[in-house]
Amino acid sequence: MTEATMGRRERKKARTRQAIADAALQLFLERGFDEVTVKDVAEAADVSMSGLFKHFPTKESLVFDQEDDVRAGIVSAVQDRPEGAPVLQVLRDWLLRYTCQKADDPRAAAFVDLIAGAPALSDHARRMWLRYEQELAEAIHQAEPDGPGASIAARAVARFVLDSAQPRQPHDPGADLDAAFTLLANGWPAPEMRAAQHDRPQNLVSGASLSPPTRPPGLRERKKAQTRQAITRAALDLFIARGYDDVGVREIADAADTSIATLFTYFPDGKASLVFPGNRTDHIAALVHAVHHRTAGQTILRAVHDHMAERGPFAADLNPDELRALDLARATPELSDYALRSWSAARDALTTAITREAALPHDDLSARLLARYLLQIPDLANSITGDARRTLDVITDLLERGWPAGLTSTPRLEGTTEH
């Protein structure tokens, strides 16, 4: 609805909303998101607190005041596309217009930095895009013939397309989008299968592990493992009985018969890490190792697939505590955010490993995109109801052959393994 077709009441509401959003953004850019209160924004916009909350239910929503326009625009791009127009092409064109429009705003760079510097904004942005994801996935699913795994693949395509729309500092929006949509349309070309051995670092050409052989844990290590397990189990029992938000760390320490200091020694990342115990550094090293030391003839995609298949929601032999933790994470946004951040922490290291294995230039966009997409698979499995392993398989096929070819019975890329 344009201002010309609005009634007087609607025009006044739109101007008030815009004034609040402009005042908020100006304050956030000047002082930082965490240093500005909602009351500060209301005073700067000359509105009451109740008036502000009629337009913006949360402080975070003040930063993203065009959410509905984005959602409606990108979904309509698929639903209202010209007959015969490829879905990925219309989405790419819509996103290029959207990102170029954002880039023309002189405050765009500062806006991106604002979001990156405030975890609350980053989490809000992620949840905002996830709300669009399901609706966009349904539109994409309806646009192509149905097939095995089609709904899962459509959800992944929606996630990866929306990933391109999230605020960041692209060096060239057109180049970034071209790389993203080429990967989505055609799949990963597996340049690592063609890279000559001499193009790879000499200490990485062997499939053998360079890690020293592991030894059985000693008494000290076993006692530490028992303490960790007791803390985790106590936390899960309390979270499930009363809800994650209603349990404090001190209560968990008391239930595990340990001190607060001991609890934080084992879990320095705080309450969320109690549900997902493990060292991020070790997790990243294991993922990179899987890429560098994959078996002969195995692609990077299959190496990461096989590594993930033994972990998290994809493992076939999860114990009762692990199953409870996964159920809790699905029901708790803060835990879902933490799990995604834990996987995403490996992004730079995985990008470097892919780039080196495939003998690609250090700034290759496709390697960076593949790493981003792979590390979102566990979160997609958490978001999609059903078999997590099936989700892993379908999205790996999608990334191998592209969409919608990944839904067909086309033979896998040379060098991949069957599952």
Coordinates of C-alpha atoms in Angstrom, one line a residue:
M1 CA 0.0 0.0 0.0
T2 CA 1.5 3.4 -1.1
E3 CA 1.1 6.5 1.0
A4 CA -1.3 7.9 -1.7
T5 CA -3.7 5.1 -1.2
M6 CA -3.5 5.1 2.6
G7 CA -6.1 6.7 4.8
R8 CA -5.1 9.6 7.1
R9 CA -4.9 7.2 10.1
E10 CA -2.6 4.7 8.3
R11 CA -0.3 7.5 7.1
K12 CA 0.1 8.8 10.6
K13 CA 0.9 5.3 11.9
A14 CA 3.4 4.7 9.2
R15 CA 5.1 8.0 9.9
T16 CA 5.3 7.3 13.6
R17 CA 6.7 3.9 13.0
Q18 CA 9.3 5.2 10.7
A19 CA 10.3 8.0 13.1
I20 CA 10.7 5.4 15.9
A21 CA 12.8 3.1 13.6
D22 CA 15.0 6.0 12.4
A23 CA 15.6 7.3 16.0
A24 CA 16.4 3.8 17.2
L25 CA 18.9 3.1 14.4
Q26 CA 20.6 6.5 14.9
L27 CA 21.0 5.9 18.6
F28 CA 22.2 2.3 18.1
L29 CA 24.8 3.4 15.5
E30 CA 26.1 6.2 17.7
R31 CA 26.2 4.4 21.1
G32 CA 25.9 0.7 20.4
F33 CA 22.9 -1.6 20.8
D34 CA 23.5 -2.6 24.4
E35 CA 24.1 0.9 25.6
V36 CA 20.7 2.2 24.4
T37 CA 17.4 1.5 26.3
V38 CA 13.9 1.4 24.9
K39 CA 13.2 4.5 26.9
D40 CA 16.0 6.3 25.2
V41 CA 14.4 5.5 21.8
A42 CA 11.0 6.6 22.9
E43 CA 12.3 9.9 24.1
A44 CA 14.3 10.5 20.9
A45 CA 11.2 9.7 18.8
D46 CA 8.9 11.8 21.0
V47 CA 6.5 8.9 21.7
S48 CA 5.4 7.2 24.9
M49 CA 6.7 3.8 25.9
S50 CA 3.3 2.2 25.2
G51 CA 3.2 3.9 21.8
L52 CA 6.6 2.5 20.9
F53 CA 5.6 -1.1 22.0
K54 CA 2.5 -0.9 19.8
H55 CA 4.8 -0.7 16.8
F56 CA 7.8 -2.7 18.0
P57 CA 7.2 -5.5 20.5
T58 CA 10.9 -5.9 21.4
K59 CA 14.1 -3.9 21.4
E60 CA 15.6 -6.1 18.7
S61 CA 12.6 -5.5 16.3
L62 CA 13.5 -1.8 16.3
V63 CA 16.5 -2.7 14.1
F64 CA 14.6 -4.8 11.6
D65 CA 11.5 -2.7 10.9
Q66 CA 10.9 -4.1 7.3
E67 CA 10.6 -7.7 8.2
D68 CA 7.2 -8.3 6.6
D69 CA 8.1 -6.5 3.4
V70 CA 11.2 -8.8 2.9
R71 CA 9.2 -12.0 3.7
A72 CA 6.3 -11.0 1.3
G73 CA 8.7 -9.9 -1.4
I74 CA 10.9 -13.0 -1.6
V75 CA 8.0 -15.5 -1.3
S76 CA 6.0 -13.6 -4.0
A77 CA 9.1 -13.7 -6.3
V78 CA 8.6 -17.5 -6.4
Q79 CA 4.8 -17.6 -6.4
D80 CA 4.3 -14.9 -9.0
R81 CA 7.2 -15.6 -11.3
P82 CA 6.6 -15.6 -15.1
E83 CA 5.6 -19.0 -16.5
G84 CA 8.6 -21.1 -17.2
A85 CA 11.0 -18.8 -15.2
P86 CA 13.5 -20.9 -13.1
V87 CA 12.9 -20.5 -9.4
L88 CA 16.6 -20.0 -8.6
Q89 CA 16.9 -17.3 -11.3
V90 CA 14.0 -15.2 -9.9
L91 CA 15.3 -15.6 -6.4
R92 CA 18.7 -14.5 -7.5
D93 CA 17.3 -11.5 -9.3
W94 CA 15.2 -10.5 -6.3
L95 CA 18.1 -10.8 -3.9
L96 CA 20.4 -8.8 -6.1
R97 CA 17.9 -5.9 -6.1
Y98 CA 17.5 -6.2 -2.4
T99 CA 21.2 -6.3 -1.5
C100 CA 22.0 -3.4 -3.9
Q101 CA 19.3 -1.3 -2.4
K102 CA 20.8 -2.0 1.1
A103 CA 24.3 -1.3 -0.2
D104 CA 23.2 2.2 -1.4
D105 CA 22.3 3.2 2.1
P106 CA 25.3 5.2 3.5
R107 CA 24.7 3.5 6.9
A108 CA 24.8 0.0 5.5
A109 CA 28.4 -0.9 6.6
A110 CA 27.7 0.5 10.1
F111 CA 24.4 -1.5 10.2
V112 CA 26.2 -4.7 9.5
D113 CA 28.8 -4.0 12.1
L114 CA 26.0 -3.2 14.6
I115 CA 24.4 -6.6 14.1
A116 CA 27.7 -8.5 14.2
G117 CA 28.7 -6.8 17.4
A118 CA 25.5 -7.6 19.4
P119 CA 24.8 -11.3 20.0
A120 CA 21.1 -10.4 20.8
L121 CA 20.8 -8.8 17.3
S122 CA 22.5 -11.7 15.6
D123 CA 20.2 -14.2 17.3
H124 CA 17.1 -12.1 16.4
A125 CA 18.2 -11.8 12.8
R126 CA 18.6 -15.6 12.6
R127 CA 15.2 -16.2 14.1
M128 CA 13.7 -13.6 11.8
W129 CA 15.1 -15.3 8.7
L130 CA 14.0 -18.7 10.0
R131 CA 10.4 -17.4 10.1
Y132 CA 10.6 -16.7 6.4
E133 CA 12.3 -20.0 5.7
Q134 CA 9.4 -22.3 6.1
E135 CA 7.1 -20.1 4.0
L136 CA 9.7 -19.8 1.3
A137 CA 10.4 -23.5 1.4
E138 CA 6.7 -24.3 0.8
A139 CA 6.7 -22.0 -2.2
I140 CA 9.8 -23.6 -3.6
H141 CA 8.4 -27.1 -3.0
Q142 CA 5.2 -26.2 -4.9
A143 CA 7.3 -24.8 -7.8
E144 CA 8.9 -28.1 -8.8
P145 CA 7.6 -31.7 -9.2
D146 CA 7.5 -33.7 -6.0
G147 CA 10.0 -36.4 -5.4
P148 CA 11.8 -38.3 -2.6
G149 CA 13.1 -35.8 -0.1
A150 CA 11.7 -32.8 -2.0
S151 CA 10.4 -31.0 1.1
I152 CA 13.7 -31.4 2.9
A153 CA 15.6 -30.2 -0.2
A154 CA 13.2 -27.2 -0.6
R155 CA 13.8 -26.3 3.1
A156 CA 17.6 -26.4 2.5
V157 CA 17.3 -24.3 -0.6
A158 CA 15.2 -21.7 1.3
R159 CA 17.8 -21.7 4.1
F160 CA 20.7 -21.2 1.8
V161 CA 19.0 -18.5 -0.3
L162 CA 18.0 -16.6 2.8
D163 CA 21.6 -16.9 4.0
S164 CA 22.6 -14.7 1.0
A165 CA 20.2 -12.1 2.2
Q166 CA 21.4 -11.7 5.7
P167 CA 23.4 -8.6 6.6
R168 CA 27.1 -8.9 6.0
Q169 CA 29.9 -7.1 4.2
P170 CA 29.9 -8.4 0.6
H171 CA 32.8 -7.2 -1.5
D172 CA 30.6 -7.6 -4.6
P173 CA 26.9 -8.5 -4.1
G174 CA 26.6 -9.7 -7.7
A175 CA 29.6 -12.0 -7.5
D176 CA 28.6 -13.4 -4.1
L177 CA 25.1 -14.2 -5.4
D178 CA 26.4 -15.7 -8.6
A179 CA 28.6 -18.0 -6.6
A180 CA 25.8 -19.0 -4.3
F181 CA 23.3 -19.7 -7.0
T182 CA 25.8 -21.5 -9.2
L183 CA 26.5 -23.9 -6.3
L184 CA 22.8 -24.3 -5.5
A185 CA 21.9 -24.9 -9.2
N186 CA 24.8 -27.1 -10.2
G187 CA 26.2 -28.6 -7.0
W188 CA 29.8 -28.8 -5.8
P189 CA 32.0 -29.7 -8.8
A190 CA 34.5 -31.6 -6.5
P191 CA 37.6 -29.9 -7.8
E192 CA 39.5 -31.9 -5.1
M193 CA 39.1 -35.0 -7.2
R194 CA 41.0 -33.3 -10.0
A195 CA 43.6 -31.5 -7.9
A196 CA 47.1 -33.0 -8.5
Q197 CA 48.8 -34.5 -5.5
H198 CA 51.6 -31.9 -5.8
D199 CA 49.0 -29.1 -5.4
R200 CA 48.2 -30.2 -1.9
P201 CA 50.4 -29.6 1.2
Q202 CA 52.8 -32.6 1.5
N203 CA 51.8 -33.4 5.1
L204 CA 48.2 -33.8 4.0
V205 CA 48.5 -36.1 1.0
S206 CA 48.3 -39.3 3.0
G207 CA 45.0 -40.7 4.2
A208 CA 46.7 -41.8 7.4
S209 CA 46.1 -39.8 10.6
L210 CA 48.9 -37.7 11.8
S211 CA 47.6 -37.7 15.4
P212 CA 49.4 -39.8 17.9
P213 CA 47.8 -43.0 18.9
T214 CA 45.3 -42.6 21.7
R215 CA 45.9 -44.3 25.1
P216 CA 43.3 -45.5 27.5
P217 CA 42.3 -42.8 29.9
G218 CA 44.0 -42.8 33.3
L219 CA 42.3 -42.5 36.7
R220 CA 42.4 -38.7 36.6
E221 CA 40.8 -38.6 33.2
R222 CA 38.1 -41.1 34.2
K223 CA 37.2 -39.1 37.3
K224 CA 36.9 -35.9 35.3
A225 CA 34.7 -37.6 32.8
Q226 CA 32.5 -38.9 35.6
T227 CA 32.2 -35.3 37.0
R228 CA 31.3 -33.9 33.6
Q229 CA 28.7 -36.6 33.1
A230 CA 27.2 -36.0 36.6
I231 CA 26.9 -32.2 35.9
T232 CA 25.3 -32.8 32.5
R233 CA 22.8 -35.3 33.8
A234 CA 21.8 -33.1 36.7
A235 CA 21.3 -30.2 34.3
L236 CA 19.2 -32.2 31.9
D237 CA 17.0 -33.5 34.8
L238 CA 16.4 -30.0 36.0
F239 CA 15.8 -28.5 32.6
I240 CA 13.3 -31.1 31.6
A241 CA 11.5 -31.0 34.9
R242 CA 11.2 -27.2 35.1
G243 CA 12.2 -25.7 31.8
Y244 CA 15.6 -24.4 30.7
D245 CA 14.9 -20.7 31.5
D246 CA 13.7 -21.5 35.1
V247 CA 16.9 -23.3 36.2
G248 CA 20.0 -21.5 37.5
V249 CA 23.6 -22.6 37.4
R250 CA 23.8 -22.8 41.2
E251 CA 20.9 -25.2 41.4
I252 CA 22.7 -27.4 38.9
A253 CA 25.9 -27.4 40.8
D254 CA 24.0 -28.3 44.0
A255 CA 22.2 -31.1 42.3
A256 CA 25.5 -32.5 40.9
D257 CA 27.1 -32.1 44.4
T258 CA 29.8 -29.8 43.1
S259 CA 30.8 -26.2 43.4
I260 CA 30.0 -23.3 41.0
A261 CA 33.7 -22.9 40.4
T262 CA 34.1 -26.6 39.5
L263 CA 31.1 -26.4 37.2
F264 CA 32.5 -23.5 35.2
T265 CA 35.9 -25.2 35.1
Y266 CA 34.3 -28.0 33.1
F267 CA 31.8 -25.8 31.3
P268 CA 33.2 -22.3 30.8
D269 CA 30.7 -21.4 28.1
G270 CA 27.9 -21.3 30.6
K271 CA 24.5 -22.9 31.0
A272 CA 23.9 -23.8 27.3
S273 CA 27.1 -25.8 27.1
L274 CA 25.8 -28.1 29.8
V275 CA 23.4 -29.6 27.3
F276 CA 26.1 -29.9 24.6
P277 CA 29.3 -30.9 26.4
G278 CA 32.5 -30.9 24.4
N279 CA 35.4 -28.8 23.4
R280 CA 34.9 -26.6 20.3
T281 CA 38.6 -26.7 19.5
D282 CA 38.5 -30.5 19.4
H283 CA 35.3 -30.4 17.3
I284 CA 36.9 -28.1 14.7
A285 CA 40.1 -30.1 14.6
A286 CA 38.1 -33.4 14.0
L287 CA 36.1 -31.8 11.2
V288 CA 39.2 -30.5 9.5
H289 CA 40.9 -33.8 10.0
A290 CA 38.0 -35.6 8.2
V291 CA 38.5 -33.4 5.2
H292 CA 42.3 -33.6 5.0
H293 CA 42.5 -37.3 5.7
R294 CA 39.5 -38.6 3.8
T295 CA 39.8 -42.0 2.2
A296 CA 41.1 -42.4 -1.4
G297 CA 38.5 -41.4 -4.0
Q298 CA 36.2 -39.8 -1.4
T299 CA 35.0 -36.2 -2.0
I300 CA 35.0 -33.5 0.6
L301 CA 31.2 -33.6 0.7
R302 CA 31.2 -37.3 1.5
A303 CA 34.0 -36.9 4.0
V304 CA 32.0 -34.3 5.9
H305 CA 28.8 -36.3 5.5
D306 CA 30.4 -39.4 7.0
H307 CA 31.9 -37.3 9.8
M308 CA 28.6 -35.8 10.7
A309 CA 26.8 -39.1 10.5
E310 CA 28.6 -40.3 13.6
R311 CA 27.8 -37.2 15.7
G312 CA 25.0 -35.1 17.1
P313 CA 21.5 -35.8 15.9
F314 CA 22.7 -38.0 13.1
A315 CA 24.3 -40.8 15.1
A316 CA 22.6 -44.1 15.2
D317 CA 23.6 -45.1 18.7
L318 CA 22.5 -42.0 20.8
N319 CA 22.2 -42.8 24.5
P320 CA 19.2 -41.6 26.5
D321 CA 20.9 -38.4 27.8
E322 CA 21.8 -37.4 24.2
L323 CA 18.3 -38.0 23.0
R324 CA 16.9 -35.9 25.9
A325 CA 19.4 -33.1 25.1
L326 CA 18.3 -33.1 21.4
D327 CA 14.6 -32.9 22.4
L328 CA 15.4 -30.1 24.8
A329 CA 17.3 -28.2 22.1
R330 CA 14.5 -28.4 19.6
A331 CA 12.1 -26.9 22.2
T332 CA 14.5 -24.1 23.4
P333 CA 15.6 -21.3 21.0
E334 CA 18.6 -20.4 23.1
L335 CA 19.9 -23.9 22.9
S336 CA 19.3 -24.1 19.1
D337 CA 21.3 -20.9 18.8
Y338 CA 24.1 -22.3 20.8
A339 CA 24.2 -25.5 18.8
L340 CA 24.4 -23.6 15.5
R341 CA 27.1 -21.3 16.9
S342 CA 29.1 -24.4 17.9
W343 CA 29.0 -25.8 14.4
S344 CA 29.5 -22.4 12.8
A345 CA 32.7 -21.8 14.8
A346 CA 34.4 -24.2 12.4
R347 CA 33.5 -22.1 9.4
D348 CA 36.9 -20.4 8.8
A349 CA 38.9 -23.6 9.5
L350 CA 36.6 -25.7 7.2
T351 CA 36.8 -23.1 4.4
T352 CA 40.6 -23.2 4.6
A353 CA 40.6 -27.0 4.5
I354 CA 38.3 -27.1 1.5
T355 CA 40.3 -24.5 -0.3
R356 CA 43.6 -26.3 0.3
E357 CA 42.3 -29.8 -0.6
A358 CA 40.7 -28.5 -3.8
A359 CA 43.8 -26.4 -4.7
L360 CA 41.5 -23.3 -5.0
P361 CA 42.6 -19.6 -4.7
H362 CA 42.5 -18.5 -1.0
D363 CA 39.6 -16.1 -1.7
D364 CA 37.4 -18.6 -3.6
L365 CA 33.8 -17.9 -2.9
S366 CA 32.5 -21.5 -3.6
A367 CA 34.7 -23.0 -0.8
R368 CA 33.4 -20.4 1.7
L369 CA 29.8 -21.0 0.7
L370 CA 30.1 -24.8 0.8
A371 CA 31.5 -24.5 4.4
R372 CA 28.6 -22.3 5.4
Y373 CA 26.0 -24.6 4.0
L374 CA 27.5 -27.8 5.4
L375 CA 27.7 -26.4 8.9
Q376 CA 24.0 -25.5 8.8
I377 CA 22.9 -29.0 8.2
P378 CA 22.7 -30.0 11.9
D379 CA 20.5 -26.9 12.5
L380 CA 18.3 -27.8 9.5
A381 CA 17.9 -31.3 10.9
N382 CA 16.9 -29.8 14.2
S383 CA 14.3 -27.6 12.4
I384 CA 12.8 -30.3 10.2
T385 CA 10.5 -32.9 11.8
G386 CA 11.5 -36.4 11.0
D387 CA 14.6 -38.5 10.5
A388 CA 17.8 -36.4 11.0
R389 CA 19.9 -38.9 9.1
R390 CA 17.5 -38.6 6.1
T391 CA 17.9 -34.8 6.3
L392 CA 21.7 -35.2 6.2
D393 CA 21.6 -37.5 3.2
V394 CA 19.1 -35.4 1.2
I395 CA 21.0 -32.1 1.7
T396 CA 24.3 -33.8 0.9
D397 CA 22.8 -35.0 -2.4
L398 CA 21.5 -31.5 -3.0
L399 CA 24.9 -30.0 -2.5
E400 CA 26.5 -32.7 -4.7
R401 CA 24.2 -32.3 -7.8
G402 CA 22.3 -29.1 -7.3
W403 CA 18.6 -28.3 -7.2
P404 CA 16.4 -29.9 -8.3
A405 CA 18.7 -32.5 -10.0
G406 CA 19.7 -33.7 -6.5
L407 CA 16.2 -35.2 -6.1
T408 CA 16.6 -37.5 -9.2
S409 CA 18.3 -40.8 -9.5
T410 CA 21.2 -39.2 -11.4
P411 CA 24.5 -41.1 -10.6
R412 CA 26.6 -39.5 -7.9
L413 CA 29.7 -37.6 -8.7
E414 CA 32.8 -39.7 -9.4
G415 CA 34.6 -40.5 -6.2
T416 CA 31.7 -40.4 -3.9
T417 CA 30.6 -43.3 -1.7
E418 CA 27.2 -44.8 -1.4
H419 CA 25.2 -45.0 1.8

